Short mmCIF file of C-alpha atoms and ligand atoms in Angstrom, two decimals:
data_model
loop_
_atom_site.label_atom_id
_atom_site.label_comp_id
_atom_site.label_asym_id
_atom_site.label_seq_id
_atom_site.Cartn_x
_atom_site.Cartn_y
_atom_site.Cartn_z
CA MET A 1 -20.01 4.13 -1.41
CA ASN A 2 -22.86 6.56 -1.46
CA SER A 3 -24.91 4.34 -3.76
CA HIS A 4 -28.09 6.02 -2.61
CA ILE A 5 -26.64 9.31 -3.91
CA HIS A 6 -25.21 8.21 -7.23
CA ASN A 7 -24.59 4.95 -9.00
CA ARG A 8 -21.17 3.50 -9.87
CA ARG A 9 -20.84 5.55 -13.02
CA GLY A 10 -21.54 8.71 -11.15
CA PHE A 11 -25.05 9.60 -12.29
CA LEU A 12 -26.59 11.77 -9.66
CA LYS A 13 -30.05 10.46 -8.87
CA LYS A 14 -32.52 13.36 -8.97
CA SER A 15 -34.32 12.00 -5.93
CA ALA A 16 -31.07 12.10 -4.05
CA LEU A 17 -30.65 15.86 -4.16
CA THR A 18 -32.46 16.38 -0.89
CA THR A 19 -30.45 13.65 0.82
CA LEU A 20 -27.29 15.15 -0.59
CA ALA A 21 -28.14 18.60 0.72
CA GLY A 22 -28.77 16.95 4.07
CA MET A 23 -25.33 15.35 4.05
CA VAL A 24 -23.60 18.58 3.08
CA GLY A 25 -25.52 20.16 5.89
CA THR A 26 -26.73 23.04 3.75
CA GLU A 27 -28.52 23.85 0.52
CA ILE A 28 -26.56 23.11 -2.66
CA VAL A 29 -26.77 26.42 -4.46
CA PHE A 30 -27.04 25.98 -8.26
CA ALA A 31 -27.89 22.27 -7.86
CA LYS A 32 -30.09 22.66 -10.94
CA ASN A 33 -26.95 23.42 -12.96
CA MET A 34 -25.20 20.23 -11.90
CA PRO A 35 -24.49 18.16 -15.04
CA PRO A 36 -26.04 14.66 -14.97
CA HIS A 37 -22.68 12.87 -14.81
CA HIS A 38 -21.28 15.12 -12.14
CA VAL A 39 -20.17 13.48 -8.90
CA PRO A 40 -20.12 16.13 -6.19
CA LEU A 41 -16.52 16.38 -5.00
CA ALA A 42 -17.57 16.05 -1.38
CA PHE A 43 -18.90 12.55 -2.12
CA ASP A 44 -16.62 11.32 -4.85
CA GLU A 45 -16.43 7.56 -4.49
CA GLY A 46 -12.66 7.34 -4.23
CA LEU A 47 -12.67 9.44 -1.15
CA ALA A 48 -15.88 8.11 0.36
CA GLY A 49 -15.11 7.09 3.91
CA LYS A 50 -11.61 8.54 3.82
CA HIS A 51 -10.21 11.04 6.32
CA PRO A 52 -10.60 14.64 5.05
CA ASP A 53 -6.85 15.29 5.38
CA MET A 54 -5.80 12.51 2.97
CA VAL A 55 -3.74 13.87 0.08
CA VAL A 56 -5.10 13.21 -3.43
CA LEU A 57 -2.30 12.80 -6.00
CA SER A 58 -4.70 11.89 -8.81
CA ASP A 59 -8.33 10.84 -9.26
CA LYS A 60 -8.25 8.98 -12.62
CA PRO A 61 -6.94 6.60 -11.42
CA TRP A 62 -7.25 7.20 -7.70
CA ASN A 63 -3.95 7.73 -5.90
CA VAL A 64 -4.31 9.04 -2.38
CA GLU A 65 -1.71 9.20 0.37
CA THR A 66 -1.74 9.53 4.13
CA PRO A 67 0.16 12.29 5.95
CA PRO A 68 2.48 10.60 8.50
CA HIS A 69 0.68 12.02 11.54
CA LEU A 70 -2.52 10.26 10.43
CA LEU A 71 -0.71 6.91 10.63
CA ASP A 72 -0.44 7.01 14.42
CA ASP A 73 -2.56 3.90 15.09
CA ALA A 74 -0.90 0.50 15.47
CA ILE A 75 -3.53 -0.87 13.08
CA THR A 76 -4.23 1.58 10.26
CA PRO A 77 -7.96 2.40 10.13
CA ILE A 78 -9.52 2.04 6.66
CA GLU A 79 -10.25 5.78 6.49
CA ARG A 80 -6.49 6.42 6.77
CA MET A 81 -5.22 3.80 4.31
CA PHE A 82 -3.51 5.08 1.18
CA ILE A 83 -5.02 4.14 -2.20
CA ARG A 84 -2.94 3.20 -5.21
CA ASN A 85 -4.84 2.28 -8.38
CA ASN A 86 -3.16 1.72 -11.73
CA GLY A 87 -6.46 1.59 -13.56
CA LEU A 88 -10.16 2.13 -12.97
CA VAL A 89 -12.13 0.52 -10.18
CA PRO A 90 -14.41 -2.27 -11.56
CA GLU A 91 -17.65 -0.70 -12.73
CA GLU A 92 -19.76 -3.85 -12.86
CA LYS A 93 -21.94 -4.71 -9.89
CA ILE A 94 -19.92 -7.00 -7.64
CA ASP A 95 -21.77 -9.88 -6.02
CA PRO A 96 -19.52 -11.68 -3.51
CA SER A 97 -21.82 -14.75 -3.53
CA THR A 98 -21.04 -15.45 -7.19
CA TRP A 99 -17.43 -14.15 -7.28
CA THR A 100 -14.88 -16.87 -8.01
CA LEU A 101 -11.16 -17.43 -7.69
CA THR A 102 -9.60 -19.62 -10.38
CA ILE A 103 -6.17 -21.21 -9.95
CA LYS A 104 -4.67 -22.14 -13.30
CA GLY A 105 -1.41 -22.04 -15.24
CA GLU A 106 1.30 -24.32 -16.68
CA SER A 107 2.33 -25.55 -13.25
CA VAL A 108 -0.97 -26.68 -11.70
CA LYS A 109 -2.01 -30.32 -11.87
CA GLN A 110 -5.59 -29.17 -12.62
CA THR A 111 -7.43 -25.86 -12.97
CA LYS A 112 -9.71 -25.28 -10.02
CA THR A 113 -12.31 -22.63 -9.25
CA TYR A 114 -13.57 -21.66 -5.81
CA LYS A 115 -16.40 -19.44 -4.65
CA ILE A 116 -15.62 -17.25 -1.64
CA SER A 117 -17.95 -19.46 0.40
CA ASP A 118 -15.86 -22.51 -0.69
CA LEU A 119 -12.69 -20.82 0.53
CA LYS A 120 -14.32 -20.05 3.87
CA ALA A 121 -15.67 -23.58 4.27
CA LYS A 122 -12.69 -25.54 3.02
CA PHE A 123 -9.67 -23.78 4.53
CA LYS A 124 -8.69 -22.45 7.93
CA THR A 125 -9.06 -18.69 8.34
CA TYR A 126 -6.13 -16.57 9.56
CA THR A 127 -5.76 -12.92 10.53
CA TYR A 128 -2.46 -11.03 10.23
CA GLN A 129 -1.34 -7.43 10.50
CA LEU A 130 0.60 -6.79 7.30
CA VAL A 131 2.60 -3.82 6.07
CA LEU A 132 1.67 -2.78 2.54
CA GLU A 133 4.03 -0.16 1.18
CA CYS A 134 4.03 1.06 -2.41
CA GLY A 135 7.41 0.44 -4.07
CA GLY A 136 7.36 4.13 -5.06
CA ASN A 137 6.72 5.47 -1.54
CA GLY A 138 9.12 8.42 -1.07
CA ARG A 139 9.54 8.91 -4.83
CA SER A 140 9.17 12.71 -4.53
CA GLY A 141 12.58 12.80 -2.81
CA TYR A 142 14.51 11.84 -5.96
CA VAL A 143 16.31 14.41 -8.12
CA PRO A 144 15.96 14.47 -11.07
CA GLN A 145 12.27 13.68 -10.70
CA THR A 146 11.22 10.31 -12.08
CA SER A 147 7.84 9.59 -13.66
CA GLY A 148 5.08 8.11 -11.51
CA ASN A 149 3.10 9.30 -8.52
CA GLN A 150 5.14 11.76 -6.50
CA TRP A 151 4.51 10.04 -3.17
CA ASP A 152 5.85 11.73 -0.08
CA GLN A 153 6.06 9.31 2.88
CA GLY A 154 2.47 8.12 3.18
CA ALA A 155 2.01 5.25 0.71
CA VAL A 156 2.17 2.74 3.53
CA SER A 157 -0.30 1.02 5.84
CA CYS A 158 -0.40 -1.79 8.36
CA ALA A 159 -3.92 -3.12 8.68
CA GLU A 160 -5.44 -6.40 9.81
CA TRP A 161 -6.26 -8.76 6.96
CA THR A 162 -8.39 -11.90 7.27
CA GLY A 163 -8.59 -14.73 4.80
CA VAL A 164 -7.12 -18.10 3.92
CA ARG A 165 -3.51 -19.01 3.22
CA LEU A 166 -2.64 -19.08 -0.46
CA LYS A 167 -0.47 -22.12 0.29
CA ASP A 168 -3.48 -24.09 1.54
CA ILE A 169 -5.30 -23.36 -1.72
CA LEU A 170 -2.25 -24.21 -3.87
CA ASN A 171 -1.76 -27.47 -1.99
CA ASP A 172 -5.43 -28.32 -2.58
CA VAL A 173 -5.03 -27.63 -6.31
CA GLY A 174 -1.75 -29.54 -6.54
CA LEU A 175 1.40 -28.05 -8.06
CA LYS A 176 3.81 -29.53 -10.55
CA ASP A 177 7.50 -29.70 -9.67
CA ASP A 178 8.35 -26.90 -12.10
CA ALA A 179 6.22 -24.23 -10.34
CA VAL A 180 8.42 -21.18 -9.72
CA TYR A 181 6.18 -18.11 -9.72
CA ILE A 182 2.57 -16.96 -9.29
CA GLY A 183 0.80 -14.08 -11.04
CA TYR A 184 -2.52 -12.44 -10.16
CA TYR A 185 -5.36 -11.10 -12.31
CA GLY A 186 -7.89 -8.54 -11.03
CA LYS A 187 -11.13 -7.12 -12.41
CA ASP A 188 -10.08 -3.48 -12.60
CA LEU A 189 -10.13 -1.76 -15.99
CA HIS A 190 -7.34 -0.38 -18.11
CA PRO A 191 -7.63 3.46 -18.19
CA SER A 192 -8.52 3.10 -21.92
CA ARG A 193 -11.49 0.89 -20.86
CA ASP A 194 -10.28 -1.60 -23.50
CA PRO A 195 -11.28 -4.97 -21.98
CA SER A 196 -8.47 -6.77 -23.84
CA LYS A 197 -5.85 -4.75 -21.94
CA VAL A 198 -4.69 -5.84 -18.49
CA VAL A 199 -3.74 -2.89 -16.32
CA ILE A 200 -1.52 -4.75 -13.85
CA SER A 201 -0.74 -8.43 -13.28
CA ARG A 202 2.20 -8.98 -10.98
CA GLY A 203 3.32 -11.81 -8.77
CA VAL A 204 5.92 -13.34 -6.51
CA PRO A 205 8.19 -16.41 -6.54
CA ILE A 206 6.49 -19.56 -5.30
CA LYS A 207 8.52 -19.48 -2.06
CA LYS A 208 6.97 -16.13 -1.05
CA ALA A 209 3.54 -17.29 -2.23
CA MET A 210 3.77 -20.31 0.09
CA GLU A 211 4.61 -18.32 3.23
CA ASP A 212 2.14 -18.59 6.12
CA GLU A 213 1.31 -14.85 5.98
CA THR A 214 0.45 -14.74 2.26
CA LEU A 215 -3.34 -14.48 2.29
CA ILE A 216 -6.30 -14.50 -0.02
CA ALA A 217 -8.32 -12.01 2.01
CA TRP A 218 -11.96 -10.96 2.08
CA SER A 219 -11.80 -8.87 5.23
CA LEU A 220 -9.94 -5.75 6.34
CA ASN A 221 -9.98 -4.62 9.96
CA GLY A 222 -12.87 -6.98 10.65
CA LYS A 223 -15.12 -5.70 7.84
CA ASP A 224 -15.71 -6.68 4.20
CA LEU A 225 -12.98 -5.22 1.99
CA PRO A 226 -13.87 -1.70 0.86
CA LEU A 227 -14.29 -1.39 -2.93
CA MET A 228 -11.15 0.78 -3.19
CA HIS A 229 -9.03 -1.86 -1.48
CA GLY A 230 -10.10 -4.80 -3.62
CA PHE A 231 -13.67 -5.90 -2.73
CA PRO A 232 -14.57 -8.72 -2.59
CA LEU A 233 -11.24 -10.64 -2.70
CA ARG A 234 -7.59 -9.73 -2.65
CA LEU A 235 -4.13 -11.25 -2.58
CA VAL A 236 -2.16 -9.82 0.36
CA VAL A 237 1.61 -10.25 0.47
CA GLY A 238 3.25 -8.36 3.34
CA GLY A 239 6.77 -6.90 3.25
CA TRP A 240 7.10 -6.72 -0.55
CA PRO A 241 6.10 -3.81 -2.80
CA ALA A 242 2.32 -3.57 -2.37
CA SER A 243 1.98 -3.86 -6.17
CA VAL A 244 2.14 -7.64 -5.68
CA SER A 245 -1.01 -7.57 -3.51
CA GLY A 246 -3.61 -7.86 -6.28
CA LYS A 247 -7.00 -6.28 -5.70
CA TRP A 248 -10.38 -7.45 -7.16
CA LEU A 249 -8.69 -10.82 -7.51
CA HIS A 250 -10.30 -13.43 -9.78
CA THR A 251 -7.41 -15.58 -11.02
CA ILE A 252 -3.99 -16.74 -9.93
CA ALA A 253 -1.72 -18.34 -12.50
CA VAL A 254 0.99 -20.72 -11.28
CA ARG A 255 3.89 -20.30 -13.65
CA ASN A 256 6.88 -22.42 -14.69
CA LYS A 257 8.83 -19.20 -15.33
CA GLU A 258 8.97 -15.69 -13.90
CA HIS A 259 5.46 -14.21 -14.33
CA ASP A 260 5.28 -12.03 -17.45
CA GLY A 261 2.08 -10.09 -16.72
CA ALA A 262 1.53 -6.34 -17.09
CA LYS A 263 4.03 -4.24 -15.11
CA MET A 264 6.47 -7.09 -14.61
CA ASP A 265 8.77 -5.75 -17.35
CA GLY A 266 10.92 -2.73 -18.23
CA HIS A 267 11.74 -0.75 -15.13
CA SER A 268 8.32 -1.33 -13.54
CA TYR A 269 8.91 -2.26 -9.89
CA ARG A 270 12.55 -2.90 -10.78
CA VAL A 271 15.81 -1.21 -9.79
CA PRO A 272 19.21 -1.24 -11.53
CA ARG A 273 21.48 -4.12 -10.52
CA GLN A 274 24.42 -1.70 -10.49
CA ALA A 275 24.25 1.90 -9.27
CA VAL A 276 23.56 4.46 -12.01
CA MET A 277 24.20 8.21 -12.21
CA PRO A 278 21.12 10.30 -11.33
CA GLY A 279 19.18 10.80 -14.55
CA GLU A 280 21.20 8.17 -16.43
CA LYS A 281 19.29 6.22 -19.09
CA LEU A 282 19.80 2.47 -18.95
CA ALA A 283 18.50 -0.16 -21.40
CA GLU A 284 15.49 -1.75 -19.70
CA THR A 285 16.67 -5.34 -19.84
CA PRO A 286 16.61 -8.03 -17.13
CA GLU A 287 20.42 -7.94 -17.25
CA ASN A 288 20.33 -4.32 -16.08
CA PHE A 289 17.29 -4.40 -13.76
CA ARG A 290 16.23 -6.69 -10.92
CA ILE A 291 12.68 -7.11 -9.59
CA ILE A 292 12.14 -5.49 -6.19
CA GLU A 293 11.47 -8.17 -3.60
CA SER A 294 11.61 -7.50 0.17
CA MET A 295 11.25 -3.77 0.95
CA PRO A 296 14.06 -1.99 2.82
CA VAL A 297 14.05 -0.97 6.51
CA LYS A 298 12.04 2.19 7.21
CA SER A 299 10.39 4.19 9.99
CA LEU A 300 7.97 7.06 10.57
CA ILE A 301 7.38 9.62 13.31
CA THR A 302 3.59 9.63 13.66
CA PHE A 303 3.44 11.83 16.79
CA PRO A 304 3.78 14.74 17.01
CA LYS A 305 2.92 16.26 13.66
CA THR A 306 5.71 18.25 12.04
CA GLY A 307 5.61 21.87 13.21
CA ALA A 308 4.95 20.98 16.85
CA MET A 309 5.65 23.69 19.45
CA ILE A 310 6.76 22.73 22.94
CA ASP A 311 7.59 24.70 26.06
CA VAL A 312 11.25 24.99 26.99
CA GLY A 313 12.24 22.63 29.80
CA LYS A 314 9.50 20.12 28.93
CA SER A 315 10.38 16.78 27.41
CA LEU A 316 8.62 15.68 24.23
CA SER A 317 6.98 12.27 23.80
CA LEU A 318 7.60 10.91 20.32
CA ARG A 319 6.25 7.77 18.74
CA GLY A 320 5.87 5.95 15.46
CA HIS A 321 6.39 2.69 13.62
CA ALA A 322 9.26 0.86 11.96
CA TRP A 323 9.26 -2.04 9.50
CA ALA A 324 11.80 -3.94 7.39
CA GLY A 325 10.23 -5.95 4.58
CA ASP A 326 10.65 -9.67 5.26
CA LEU A 327 12.86 -8.95 8.28
CA ALA A 328 12.16 -7.59 11.76
CA VAL A 329 13.43 -4.24 13.07
CA LYS A 330 16.19 -4.57 15.67
CA ASP A 331 16.57 -0.96 16.85
CA VAL A 332 15.10 2.48 16.30
CA PHE A 333 17.01 5.67 17.16
CA THR A 334 16.15 9.37 17.20
CA SER A 335 18.43 12.36 16.71
CA ILE A 336 17.86 16.09 17.36
CA ASP A 337 21.27 17.20 16.02
CA TYR A 338 21.08 16.19 12.33
CA GLY A 339 22.43 12.73 12.99
CA ALA A 340 25.55 13.63 15.02
CA THR A 341 24.26 11.63 18.02
CA TRP A 342 21.48 9.05 18.26
CA GLN A 343 19.35 7.92 21.22
CA LYS A 344 17.84 4.46 21.34
CA THR A 345 14.04 4.32 21.55
CA THR A 346 11.82 1.74 23.23
CA LEU A 347 10.82 -0.72 20.51
CA GLN A 348 8.00 -3.26 20.64
CA THR A 349 8.02 -6.66 19.01
CA PRO A 350 5.67 -7.09 16.04
CA LYS A 351 2.19 -8.57 16.56
CA ASN A 352 3.12 -11.15 13.94
CA ARG A 353 5.79 -11.52 11.27
CA LEU A 354 5.53 -8.75 8.59
CA ALA A 355 3.64 -6.34 10.90
CA TRP A 356 5.18 -2.98 11.73
CA GLN A 357 6.62 -2.34 15.19
CA GLN A 358 5.84 0.56 17.52
CA TRP A 359 8.64 2.72 18.95
CA ALA A 360 8.46 5.49 21.56
CA ALA A 361 10.93 8.01 23.02
CA GLN A 362 11.16 10.95 25.42
CA VAL A 363 13.35 13.72 24.05
CA GLN A 364 14.89 16.70 25.92
CA PHE A 365 15.95 19.86 24.09
CA PRO A 366 18.91 21.88 25.46
CA GLN A 367 17.49 25.37 24.73
CA LYS A 368 14.83 27.37 22.92
CA GLY A 369 14.92 27.28 19.14
CA TYR A 370 14.26 25.24 15.99
CA TYR A 371 15.06 21.53 15.83
CA GLU A 372 14.54 18.64 13.51
CA VAL A 373 13.83 15.27 15.02
CA TRP A 374 15.06 12.42 12.85
CA VAL A 375 14.21 8.74 13.22
CA ARG A 376 16.34 5.85 11.96
CA ALA A 377 15.62 2.13 12.08
CA VAL A 378 18.05 -0.78 11.80
CA ASP A 379 16.91 -4.21 10.61
CA SER A 380 17.69 -7.60 12.14
CA GLN A 381 20.69 -7.97 9.81
CA GLY A 382 22.21 -4.68 10.99
CA VAL A 383 21.27 -2.68 7.89
CA SER A 384 20.28 0.92 8.69
CA GLN A 385 18.12 3.47 6.95
CA PRO A 386 20.30 6.05 5.21
CA MET A 387 20.26 9.66 6.45
CA VAL A 388 20.40 10.89 2.86
CA ILE A 389 18.32 9.89 -0.18
CA PRO A 390 19.49 6.46 -1.36
CA ALA A 391 20.68 5.57 -4.89
CA TRP A 392 18.66 7.29 -7.60
CA ASN A 393 16.90 4.85 -9.93
CA PRO A 394 14.78 5.39 -13.07
CA GLY A 395 11.52 4.24 -11.41
CA GLY A 396 12.04 6.31 -8.29
CA TYR A 397 11.62 3.29 -6.00
CA LEU A 398 12.84 2.39 -2.50
CA ASN A 399 13.51 5.80 -0.98
CA ASN A 400 13.91 4.80 2.66
CA ALA A 401 15.78 7.91 3.87
CA CYS A 402 15.12 8.91 7.50
CA HIS A 403 11.82 10.62 8.22
CA ARG A 404 12.10 13.93 10.07
CA ILE A 405 9.80 16.45 11.71
CA ALA A 406 10.30 20.11 12.64
CA VAL A 407 9.91 21.08 16.31
CA LYS A 408 10.03 24.56 17.82
CA VAL A 409 10.95 24.93 21.49
CA VAL A 410 9.52 28.20 22.82
N1 MTE B 1 -5.88 -5.19 -9.36
C1 MTE B 1 -5.02 -4.28 -8.88
N2 MTE B 1 -4.31 -4.58 -7.78
C2 MTE B 1 -3.44 -3.67 -7.29
C3 MTE B 1 -3.22 -2.42 -7.91
C4 MTE B 1 -4.00 -2.13 -9.07
O1 MTE B 1 -3.89 -1.06 -9.68
N3 MTE B 1 -4.88 -3.08 -9.53
N4 MTE B 1 -2.28 -1.56 -7.43
C5 MTE B 1 -1.20 -2.18 -6.66
C6 MTE B 1 -0.30 -1.22 -6.05
S1 MTE B 1 0.90 -0.53 -7.05
C7 MTE B 1 -0.34 -0.95 -4.71
S2 MTE B 1 0.81 0.06 -3.99
C8 MTE B 1 -1.39 -1.54 -3.84
C9 MTE B 1 -2.15 -0.47 -3.09
O2 MTE B 1 -3.10 -1.05 -2.25
P1 MTE B 1 -4.23 -0.16 -1.58
O3 MTE B 1 -4.80 0.74 -2.63
O4 MTE B 1 -5.23 -1.10 -1.00
O5 MTE B 1 -3.56 0.64 -0.47
O6 MTE B 1 -2.32 -2.32 -4.58
C10 MTE B 1 -1.76 -3.12 -5.61
N5 MTE B 1 -2.74 -4.00 -6.17
MO1 MO B 2 2.41 0.58 -5.65
#
């Protein structure tokens, strides 16, 4: 946040003009014409601290994705993490020392409220590397096009989250026997700015909520959460659509039924129970649609970048990551002949459950010319990524088709 340049609502401070010019590295011509509410693009808060090559899909709300070659690190740096907001970032001043988390709902024995300092003092702190992938990652591959952000391959990250286990908090609160689901509430605003409207409130079954790796986190890659990623507190649930990892978290409801918050209904984060024809309209009932739970097996080539040129006779070093929702990845293969033959790569074990795994390969090309390198992962139950786009669905979710890059041997 460039709070010394402009405040949360984007008013440019007059005194900041000189600083701003300094940061741009040159004079801002026509600065006197800048409207008072104007946030200079170069410093727009959504992109503050982000890598310049991130791809902006929209800015109201912010939806920003990462090109695959920027995801080369084992732990995704904050500047390379995708952003997916359904509404507007909280505009109030956030003070972590007064921020609270309330656990309530039909299935708690008592309602209890904790300050962040209480969480830190009362419960053991854990750090996990967790894959967060938007349920709509890969949506742009579906024909006919479905509504929603047209993500390519980059709505995924695996960063290091630090916080306390949700299960430790829930055990401290005390649950009734009928607890089956949790739902989160965050402080972001509905795009209409109507405070009575909740923009998103999703959740997971109690079994997933009680897993060791399900965290209430205040830290990302060893630093305070950035505002865009949920400062000061966030639910983090690895392996499931990242929409269940609620940002700007202030309340968790423990439910005696499936959570019925915003974006739990219709075809939101749901897929048809039975395959449908591409473009087919289907009544949006729970009989027809199931909630997406564990994400399917997937992989990325993060090096080299597509379009790489290599000298004939040289072998090419390839690398990337693979992940499989709640499961581990068993094998990763590459192909240079459109899937006719596959070579096994070297695959590392995950740092912890629900972290992505690194793979690496050396590939030889038989002659000069154009190639595509494909990567395909197989999960611990033997299920493989498809080589073609998987079943079309009205929400455009779960496209886990093989990632590919173009290589020219010269
Ligand atoms: N409060 C709140 N939490 C949220 C969202 C949101 O809009 N509001 N978006 C969800 C969705 S759909 C995704 S994919 C992830 C994205 O997390 P990130 O922006 O930190 O990468 O946050 C989830 N948590
Ligand atoms: Mo998402």
